[in-house]
Amino acid sequence: MMKILIIGGNGTIGRKVSAHFKQKHDVLIGGRQSGDVIVDMTDAQSIQAMFDSVGAVDAVVSIAGEAKWAPFETLSEDDFYIGLKSKLMGQVNLVRIGREYVNAAGSFTLTTGILADHPVRFTTSAAMVNGAIHSFVKAAALELKDGMRINVVSSGLVEDAVDKYEEYFPGHNPIPMQKVINGYIKSVEGSGTGDIIRMYDNR
Ligand SMILES: NC(=O)c1ccc[n+]([C@@H]2O[C@H](COP(=O)([O-])OP(=O)(O)OC[C@H]3O[C@@H](n4cnc5c(N)ncnc54)[C@H](OP(=O)(O)O)[C@@H]3O)[C@@H](O)[C@H]2O)c1
């Protein structure tokens, strides 16, 4: 049994992933509004306080992080910083700070999405941070010590979010929730590192 900390574990994807891992593992959920530990991943001090209260864990899973979706011509510099601070540096800081709290042979699993490879309109910010996270994961895997692993799950539009995002993804095949869950299982319970676990068809 592992002790798994899931940031965003009450979200659309997170609640399904948490429910799965709870069957076998000790799961703690982190979030701004709800969870076993309250954390705002845009704030490094809040991340530090979360790890101080939770202590050592075997796996950290991030299924959180936001970026602003809007037409490129309307995105201000500050709008871009939303994604840089939340989805990108929020997840980087979870690893940067969290590596002191993850047990030997433990793992980090981050979340991006199909936009890194196949952007759609209005995602210059969201697609950009997803791509940056992929590069971060490949590079960080080279340097993590004590058998610590890091991967990222990149899913297409998930079935549970179709109502919210369908209009942005014309012709995309919604990804079944079990397929998305499997990406997180592969990262946490498998042995790969530096992997971008893509959960979508090539197109
Ligand atoms: N939905 C999709 O089809 C899809 C596909 C591929 C990738 N993704 C990515 O997967 C991630 C999760 O997506 P989702 O659809 O499950 O989103 P969601 O339903 O909005 O859930 C996100 C969760 O993250 C938490 N969260 C957000 N910002 C946070 C912060 N600054 N600090 C701590 N917790 C925070 C939220 O809880 P609180 O409000 O309590 O903080 C919420 O429970 C996102 O990064 C999204 O871009 C989504």
CSV table of N, CA and C in Angstrom, one decimal, residues 28 88 161 195:
chain,number,residue,atom,x,y,z
A,28,LEU,N,-4.5,10.9,-0.1
A,28,LEU,CA,-4.8,12.2,0.5
A,28,LEU,C,-5.1,13.2,-0.6
A,88,LEU,N,2.0,25.6,-15.1
A,88,LEU,CA,3.4,25.3,-15.3
A,88,LEU,C,4.2,25.3,-14.0
A,161,ALA,N,-15.9,15.6,-19.3
A,161,ALA,CA,-15.8,17.0,-19.5
A,161,ALA,C,-16.4,17.4,-20.9
A,195,ASP,N,8.4,9.7,-18.9
A,195,ASP,CA,7.5,9.3,-20.0
A,195,ASP,C,6.3,10.3,-20.1
